[in-house]
CSV table of C-alpha atoms and ligand atoms in Angstrom, one decimal:
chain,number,residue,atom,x,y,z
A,799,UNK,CA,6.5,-4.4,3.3
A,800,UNK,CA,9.8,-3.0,3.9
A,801,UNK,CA,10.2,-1.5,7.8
A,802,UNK,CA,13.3,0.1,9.3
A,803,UNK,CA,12.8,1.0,12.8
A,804,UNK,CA,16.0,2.8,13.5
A,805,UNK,CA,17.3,6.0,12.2
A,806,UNK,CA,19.5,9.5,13.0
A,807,UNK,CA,18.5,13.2,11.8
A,808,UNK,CA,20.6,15.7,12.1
A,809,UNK,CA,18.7,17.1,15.1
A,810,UNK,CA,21.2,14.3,17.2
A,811,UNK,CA,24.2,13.1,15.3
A,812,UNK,CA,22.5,12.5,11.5
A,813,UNK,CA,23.6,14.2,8.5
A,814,UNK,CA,20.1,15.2,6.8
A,815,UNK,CA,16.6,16.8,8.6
A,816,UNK,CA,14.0,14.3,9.4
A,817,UNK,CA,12.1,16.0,6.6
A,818,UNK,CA,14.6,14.4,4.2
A,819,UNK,CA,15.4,11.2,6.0
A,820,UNK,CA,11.4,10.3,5.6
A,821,UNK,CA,11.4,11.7,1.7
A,822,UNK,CA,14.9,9.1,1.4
A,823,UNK,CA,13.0,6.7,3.3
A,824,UNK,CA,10.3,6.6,0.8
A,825,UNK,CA,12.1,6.9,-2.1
A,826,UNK,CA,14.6,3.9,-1.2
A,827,UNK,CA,11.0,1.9,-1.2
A,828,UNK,CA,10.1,1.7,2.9
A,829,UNK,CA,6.9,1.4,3.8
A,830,UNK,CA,7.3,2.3,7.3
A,831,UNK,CA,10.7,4.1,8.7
A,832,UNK,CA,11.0,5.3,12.5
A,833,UNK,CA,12.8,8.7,13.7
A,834,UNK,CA,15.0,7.6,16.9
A,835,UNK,CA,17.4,10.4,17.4
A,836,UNK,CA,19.7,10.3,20.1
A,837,UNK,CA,17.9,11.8,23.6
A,838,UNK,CA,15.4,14.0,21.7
A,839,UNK,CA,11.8,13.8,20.1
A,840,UNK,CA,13.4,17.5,18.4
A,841,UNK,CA,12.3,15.8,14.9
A,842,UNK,CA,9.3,13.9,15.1
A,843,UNK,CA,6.5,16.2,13.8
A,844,UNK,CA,8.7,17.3,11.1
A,845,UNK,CA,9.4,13.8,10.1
A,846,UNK,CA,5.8,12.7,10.7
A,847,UNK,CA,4.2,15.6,8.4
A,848,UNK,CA,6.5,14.2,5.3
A,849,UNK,CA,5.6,10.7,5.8
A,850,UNK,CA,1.7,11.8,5.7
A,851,UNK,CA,2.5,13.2,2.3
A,852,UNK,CA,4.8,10.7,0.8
A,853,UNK,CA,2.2,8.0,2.1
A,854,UNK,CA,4.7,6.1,4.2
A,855,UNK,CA,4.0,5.0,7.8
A,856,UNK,CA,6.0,6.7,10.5
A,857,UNK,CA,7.2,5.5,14.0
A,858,UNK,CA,8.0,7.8,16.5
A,859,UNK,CA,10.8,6.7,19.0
A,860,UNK,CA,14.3,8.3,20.7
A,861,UNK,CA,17.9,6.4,21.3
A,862,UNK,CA,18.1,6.8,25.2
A,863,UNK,CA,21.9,6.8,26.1
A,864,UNK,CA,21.5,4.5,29.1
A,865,UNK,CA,24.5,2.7,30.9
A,866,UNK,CA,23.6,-0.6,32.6
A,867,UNK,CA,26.5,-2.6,35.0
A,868,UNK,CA,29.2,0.3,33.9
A,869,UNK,CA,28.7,-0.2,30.1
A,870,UNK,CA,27.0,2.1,27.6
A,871,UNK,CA,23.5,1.1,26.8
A,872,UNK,CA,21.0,2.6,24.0
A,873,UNK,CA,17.3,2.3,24.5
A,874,UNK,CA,14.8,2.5,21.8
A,875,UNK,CA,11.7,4.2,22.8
A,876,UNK,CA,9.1,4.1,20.7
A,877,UNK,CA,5.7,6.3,20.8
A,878,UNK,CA,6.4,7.4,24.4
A,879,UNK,CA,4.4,11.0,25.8
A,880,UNK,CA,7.4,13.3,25.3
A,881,UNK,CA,6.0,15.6,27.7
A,882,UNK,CA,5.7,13.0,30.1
A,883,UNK,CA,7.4,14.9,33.1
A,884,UNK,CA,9.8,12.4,34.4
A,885,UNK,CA,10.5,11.0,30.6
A,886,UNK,CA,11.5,14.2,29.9
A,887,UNK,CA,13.5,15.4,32.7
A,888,UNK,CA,15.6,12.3,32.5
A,889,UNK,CA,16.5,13.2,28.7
A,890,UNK,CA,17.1,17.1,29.4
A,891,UNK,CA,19.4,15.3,32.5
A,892,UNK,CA,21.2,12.9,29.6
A,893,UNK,CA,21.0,16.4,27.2
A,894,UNK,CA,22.6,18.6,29.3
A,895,UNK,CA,25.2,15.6,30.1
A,896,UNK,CA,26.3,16.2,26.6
A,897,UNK,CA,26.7,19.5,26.9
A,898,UNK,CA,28.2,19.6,30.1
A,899,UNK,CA,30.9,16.9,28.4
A,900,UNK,CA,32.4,19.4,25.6
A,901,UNK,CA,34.6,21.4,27.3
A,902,UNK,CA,36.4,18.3,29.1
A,903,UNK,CA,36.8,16.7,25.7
A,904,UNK,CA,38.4,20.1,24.3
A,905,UNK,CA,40.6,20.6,26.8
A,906,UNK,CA,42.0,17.0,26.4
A,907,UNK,CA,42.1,17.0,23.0
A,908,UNK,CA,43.8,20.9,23.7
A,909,UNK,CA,46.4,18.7,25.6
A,910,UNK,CA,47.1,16.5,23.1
A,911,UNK,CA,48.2,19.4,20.8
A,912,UNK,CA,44.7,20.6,19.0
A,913,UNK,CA,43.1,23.3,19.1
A,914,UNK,CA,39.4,23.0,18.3
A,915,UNK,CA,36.8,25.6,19.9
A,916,UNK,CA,33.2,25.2,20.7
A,917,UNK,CA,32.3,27.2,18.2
A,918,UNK,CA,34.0,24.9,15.7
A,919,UNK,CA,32.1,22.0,17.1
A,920,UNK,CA,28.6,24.3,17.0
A,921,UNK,CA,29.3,25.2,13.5
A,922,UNK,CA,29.2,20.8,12.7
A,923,UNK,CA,26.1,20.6,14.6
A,924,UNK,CA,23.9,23.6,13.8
A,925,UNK,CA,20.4,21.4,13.6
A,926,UNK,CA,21.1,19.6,16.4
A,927,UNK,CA,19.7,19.0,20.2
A,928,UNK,CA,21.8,16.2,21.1
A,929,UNK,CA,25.2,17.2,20.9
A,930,UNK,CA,27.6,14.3,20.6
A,931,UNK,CA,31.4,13.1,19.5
A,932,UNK,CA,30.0,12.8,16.3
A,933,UNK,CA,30.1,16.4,15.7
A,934,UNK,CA,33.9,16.6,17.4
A,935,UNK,CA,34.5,14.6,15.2
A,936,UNK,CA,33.1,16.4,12.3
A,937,UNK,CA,34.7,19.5,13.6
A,938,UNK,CA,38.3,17.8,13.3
A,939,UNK,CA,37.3,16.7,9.8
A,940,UNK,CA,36.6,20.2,8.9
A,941,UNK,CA,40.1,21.5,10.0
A,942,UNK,CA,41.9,18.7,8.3
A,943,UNK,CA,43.1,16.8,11.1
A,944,UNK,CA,41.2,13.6,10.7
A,945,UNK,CA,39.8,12.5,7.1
A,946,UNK,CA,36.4,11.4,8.6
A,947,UNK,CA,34.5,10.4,11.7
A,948,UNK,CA,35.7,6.7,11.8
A,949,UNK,CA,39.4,8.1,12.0
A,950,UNK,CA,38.5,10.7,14.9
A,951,UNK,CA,36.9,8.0,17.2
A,952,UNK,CA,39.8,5.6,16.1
A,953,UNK,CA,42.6,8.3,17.0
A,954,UNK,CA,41.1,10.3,19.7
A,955,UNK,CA,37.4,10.2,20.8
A,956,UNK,CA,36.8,6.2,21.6
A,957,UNK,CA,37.5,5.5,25.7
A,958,UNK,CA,40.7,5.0,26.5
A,959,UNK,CA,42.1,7.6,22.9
A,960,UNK,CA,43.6,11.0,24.4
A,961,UNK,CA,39.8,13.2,23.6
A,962,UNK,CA,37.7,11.0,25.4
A,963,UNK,CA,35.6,12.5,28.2
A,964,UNK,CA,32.9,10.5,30.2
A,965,UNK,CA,28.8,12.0,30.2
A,966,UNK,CA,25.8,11.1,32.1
A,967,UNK,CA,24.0,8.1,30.6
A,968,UNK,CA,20.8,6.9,32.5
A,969,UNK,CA,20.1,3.9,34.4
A,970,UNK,CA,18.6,1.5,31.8
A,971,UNK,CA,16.4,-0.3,34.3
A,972,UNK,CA,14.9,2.5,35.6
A,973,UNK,CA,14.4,4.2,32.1
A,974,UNK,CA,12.5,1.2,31.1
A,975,UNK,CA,9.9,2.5,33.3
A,976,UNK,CA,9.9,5.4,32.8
A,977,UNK,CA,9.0,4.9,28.9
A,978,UNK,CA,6.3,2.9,29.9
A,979,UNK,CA,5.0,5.3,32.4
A,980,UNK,CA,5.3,7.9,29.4
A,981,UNK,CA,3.4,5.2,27.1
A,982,UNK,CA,5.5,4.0,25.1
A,983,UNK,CA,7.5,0.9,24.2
A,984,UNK,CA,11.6,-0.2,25.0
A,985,UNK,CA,13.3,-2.2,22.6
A,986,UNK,CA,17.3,-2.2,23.7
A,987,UNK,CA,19.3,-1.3,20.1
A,988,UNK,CA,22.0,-3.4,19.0
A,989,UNK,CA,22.1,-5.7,22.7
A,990,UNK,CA,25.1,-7.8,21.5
A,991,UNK,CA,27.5,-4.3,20.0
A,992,UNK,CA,30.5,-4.9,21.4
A,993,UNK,CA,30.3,-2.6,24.0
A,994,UNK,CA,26.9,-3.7,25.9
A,995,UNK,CA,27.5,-8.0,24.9
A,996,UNK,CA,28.9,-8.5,28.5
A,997,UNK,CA,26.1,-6.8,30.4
A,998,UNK,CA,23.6,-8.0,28.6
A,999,UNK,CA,23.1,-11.5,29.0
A,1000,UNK,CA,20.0,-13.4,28.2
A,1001,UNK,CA,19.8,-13.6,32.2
A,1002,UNK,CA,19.9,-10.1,32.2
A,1003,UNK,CA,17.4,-9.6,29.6
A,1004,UNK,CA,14.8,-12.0,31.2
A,1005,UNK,CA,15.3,-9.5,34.3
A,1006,UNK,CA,15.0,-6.6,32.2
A,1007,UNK,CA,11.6,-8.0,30.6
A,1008,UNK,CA,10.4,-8.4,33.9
A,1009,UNK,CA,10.4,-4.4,34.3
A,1010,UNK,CA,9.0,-3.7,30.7
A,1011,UNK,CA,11.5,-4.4,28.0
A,1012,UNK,CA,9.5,-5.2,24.6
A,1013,UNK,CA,11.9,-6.0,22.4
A,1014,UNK,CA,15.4,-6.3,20.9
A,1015,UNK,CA,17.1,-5.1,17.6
A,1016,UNK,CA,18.3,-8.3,16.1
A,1017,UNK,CA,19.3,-7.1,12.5
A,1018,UNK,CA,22.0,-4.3,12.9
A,1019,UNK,CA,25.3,-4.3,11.5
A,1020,UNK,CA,26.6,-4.2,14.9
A,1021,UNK,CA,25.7,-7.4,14.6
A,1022,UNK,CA,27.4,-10.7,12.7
A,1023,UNK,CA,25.3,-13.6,11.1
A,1024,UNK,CA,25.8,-15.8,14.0
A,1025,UNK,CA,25.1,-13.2,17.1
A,1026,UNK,CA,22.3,-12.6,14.8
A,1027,UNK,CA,21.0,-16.3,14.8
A,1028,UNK,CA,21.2,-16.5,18.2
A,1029,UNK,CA,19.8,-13.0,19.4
A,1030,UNK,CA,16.4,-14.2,17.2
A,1031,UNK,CA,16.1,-17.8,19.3
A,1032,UNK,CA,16.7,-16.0,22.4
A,1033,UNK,CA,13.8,-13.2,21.7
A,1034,UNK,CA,11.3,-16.1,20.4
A,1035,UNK,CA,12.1,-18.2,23.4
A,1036,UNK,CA,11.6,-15.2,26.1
A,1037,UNK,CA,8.7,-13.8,23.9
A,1038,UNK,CA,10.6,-10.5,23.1
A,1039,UNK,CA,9.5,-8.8,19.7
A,1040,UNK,CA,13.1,-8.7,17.4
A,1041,UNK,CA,13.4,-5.9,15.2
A,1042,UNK,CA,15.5,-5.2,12.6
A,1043,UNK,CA,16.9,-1.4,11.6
A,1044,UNK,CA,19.6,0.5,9.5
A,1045,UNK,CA,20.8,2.7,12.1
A,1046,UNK,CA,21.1,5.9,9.3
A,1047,UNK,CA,23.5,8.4,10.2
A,1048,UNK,CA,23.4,9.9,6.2
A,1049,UNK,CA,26.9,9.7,5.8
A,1050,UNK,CA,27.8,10.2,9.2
A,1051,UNK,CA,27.8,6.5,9.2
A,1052,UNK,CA,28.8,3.8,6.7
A,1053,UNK,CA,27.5,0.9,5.4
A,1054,UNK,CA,24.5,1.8,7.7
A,1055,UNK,CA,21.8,3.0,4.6
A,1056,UNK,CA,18.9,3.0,4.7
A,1057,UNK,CA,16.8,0.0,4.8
A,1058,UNK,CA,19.8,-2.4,4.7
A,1059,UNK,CA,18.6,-4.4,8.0
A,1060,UNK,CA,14.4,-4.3,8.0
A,1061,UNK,CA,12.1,-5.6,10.6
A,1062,UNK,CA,9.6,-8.2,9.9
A,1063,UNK,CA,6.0,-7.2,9.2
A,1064,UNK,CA,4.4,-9.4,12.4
A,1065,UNK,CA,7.3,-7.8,14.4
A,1066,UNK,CA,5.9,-5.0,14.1
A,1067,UNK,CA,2.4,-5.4,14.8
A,1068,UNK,CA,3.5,-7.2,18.3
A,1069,UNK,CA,5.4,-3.6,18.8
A,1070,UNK,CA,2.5,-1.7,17.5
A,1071,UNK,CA,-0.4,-3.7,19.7
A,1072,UNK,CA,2.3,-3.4,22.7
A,1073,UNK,CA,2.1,0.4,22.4
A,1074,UNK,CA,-1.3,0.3,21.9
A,1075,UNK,CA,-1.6,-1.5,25.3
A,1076,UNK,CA,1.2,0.9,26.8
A,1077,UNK,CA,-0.8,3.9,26.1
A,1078,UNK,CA,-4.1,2.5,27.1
A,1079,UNK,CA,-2.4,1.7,30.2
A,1080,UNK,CA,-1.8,5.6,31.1
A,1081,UNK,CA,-5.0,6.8,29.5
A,1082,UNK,CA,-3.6,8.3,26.4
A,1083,UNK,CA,-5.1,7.8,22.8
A,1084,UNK,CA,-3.5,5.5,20.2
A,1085,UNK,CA,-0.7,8.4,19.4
A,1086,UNK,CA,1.4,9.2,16.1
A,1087,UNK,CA,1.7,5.9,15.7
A,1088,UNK,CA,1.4,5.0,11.4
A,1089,UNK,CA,-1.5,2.5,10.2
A,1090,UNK,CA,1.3,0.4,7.7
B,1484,AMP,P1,28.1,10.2,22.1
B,1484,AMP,O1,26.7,9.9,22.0
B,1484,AMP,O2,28.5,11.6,21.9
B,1484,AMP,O3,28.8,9.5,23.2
B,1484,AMP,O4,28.7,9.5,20.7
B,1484,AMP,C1,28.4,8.2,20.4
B,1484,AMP,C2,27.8,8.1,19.0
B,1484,AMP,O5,28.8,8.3,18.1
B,1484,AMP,C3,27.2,6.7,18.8
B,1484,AMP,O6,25.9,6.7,19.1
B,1484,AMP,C4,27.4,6.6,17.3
B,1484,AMP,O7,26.3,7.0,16.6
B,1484,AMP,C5,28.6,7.5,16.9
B,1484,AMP,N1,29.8,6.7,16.7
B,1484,AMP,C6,30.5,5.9,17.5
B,1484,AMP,N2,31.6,5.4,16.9
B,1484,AMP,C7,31.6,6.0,15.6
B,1484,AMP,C8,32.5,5.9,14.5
B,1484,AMP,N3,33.6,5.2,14.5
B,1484,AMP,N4,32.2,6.6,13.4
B,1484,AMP,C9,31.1,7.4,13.4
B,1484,AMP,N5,30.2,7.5,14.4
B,1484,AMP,C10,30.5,6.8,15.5
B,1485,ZN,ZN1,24.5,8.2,16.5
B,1486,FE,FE1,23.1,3.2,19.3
B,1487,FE,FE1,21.5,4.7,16.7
């Protein structure tokens, strides 16, 4: 059974529509693929309807853009209530964040001699509800001033390059609860990036397990064999459920296709009887959750 538990539409920063992530996911031979789009549940019951017809199993989740000590932080939600009021507002808080963050990074980037609009970076992200760099950088791809997205972030959308402009992230502790007050599961993506290594301990994430942290993605590319190694003794020993996930961006992303990291099939049913307990613990019903 082949099970990727993290992927992008183009309703946040992904190149195709969830419909045609799942029908890619099914053709490339998953069995089970999960929808995390950046801040947004936009594509779920699109994705979900496909996967009923092409007979694959379908996880429901969103990438929360948390910050934890100062650094960026991504939090895998699985199967939480959308609608769950504080879930939500949190996310329209992180949404509007991103929105809020456009104009600062066109007037730098304006500063440092080019002129892109808002409407150039709408035109890049017509689909989407989570409005990132990824589509600045898309937008400078389209009028020829970078070849692609790596070469925008490289030149002038990474911290520190002359288009950077901070946005809200939420506090990862406290979002943690929040998902499981929604009923759902947390599994932190890609712990050991390069970005989130230094605030993440294992000290850190015995804390964070304390308050309701499930799991952690072990297989990314973000990742190299021995961080890897590692990352999968430290979740065994603390009891943490390690996944495994491609990170899809279509080709907003490379080397990141589909299926090329996959989680383990008793991985997931830990994440799937987790959930099952999460919800219970609100009084929801056993949600969109797949039967692999
Ligand atoms: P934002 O959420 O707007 O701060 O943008 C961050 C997102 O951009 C990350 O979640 C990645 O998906 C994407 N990203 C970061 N670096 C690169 C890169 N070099 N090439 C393409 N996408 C990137
Ligand atoms: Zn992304
Ligand atoms: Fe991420
Ligand atoms: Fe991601």
């Amino acid at each position: 059974m082949r099970i990727d538990l993290h992927t992008h539409s183009d309703r946040s920063d992904g190149t195709v529509s969830p419909a045609e992530l799942v029908r890619r996911a099914a053709r490339t031979g998953l069995d089970v693929v999960a929808l995390t789009d950046h801040d947004t549940a936009d594509g779920w019951d699109e994705a979900a309807l496909v996967a009923q017809g092409c007979g694959i199993g379908f996880v429901p989740g969103i990438e929360i853009s948390c910050q934890h000590a100062g650094a960026a932080v991504h939090l895998l939600a699985y199967s939480p209530d959308p609608a769950s009021e504080p879930l939500d507002a949190e996310l329209h808080k992180v949404l509007a964040g991103r929105i809020a963050r456009l104009p600062a990074i066109l007037d730098r980037l304006r500063a440092a001699g080019i002129d892109i609009t808002i409407e150039d970076v709408r035109q890049q992200a017509v689909s989407a509800v989570a409005l990132g760099r990824p589509h600045v950088a898309d937008a400078l791809a389209a009028l020829g001033v970078v070849s692609d997205r790596d070469e925008a972030f490289d030149r002038f959308l990474a911290p520190g390059r002359p288009g950077y402009a901070h946005r809200y992230a939420a506090d990862l502790t406290e979002t943690i609860h929040l998902v499981t007050a929604a009923g759902g599961v947390s599994v932190l993506a890609h712990p050991w990036a390069r970005q989130s290594r230094s605030v993440l301990s294992a000290a850190v994430l015995t804390e964070l397990q304390a308050h309701g942290l499930v799991g952690i993605e072990v297989d990314h590319q973000d990742h190299d064999t021995p961080t890897r190694a590692e990352l999968r003794q430290l979740a065994s020993r603390l009891g943490l459920v390690a996944t495994g996930s491609s990170d899809y961006h279509g080709t907003g992303k490379v080397d990141h296709e589909l299926g090329c990291n996959v989680t383990e099939p008793a991985e997931l049913m830990a994440l799937l009887a987790a959930a099952r307990t999460a919800a219970d613990a609100v009084g929801r019903s056993a949600l969109q959750l797949a039967q692999p």
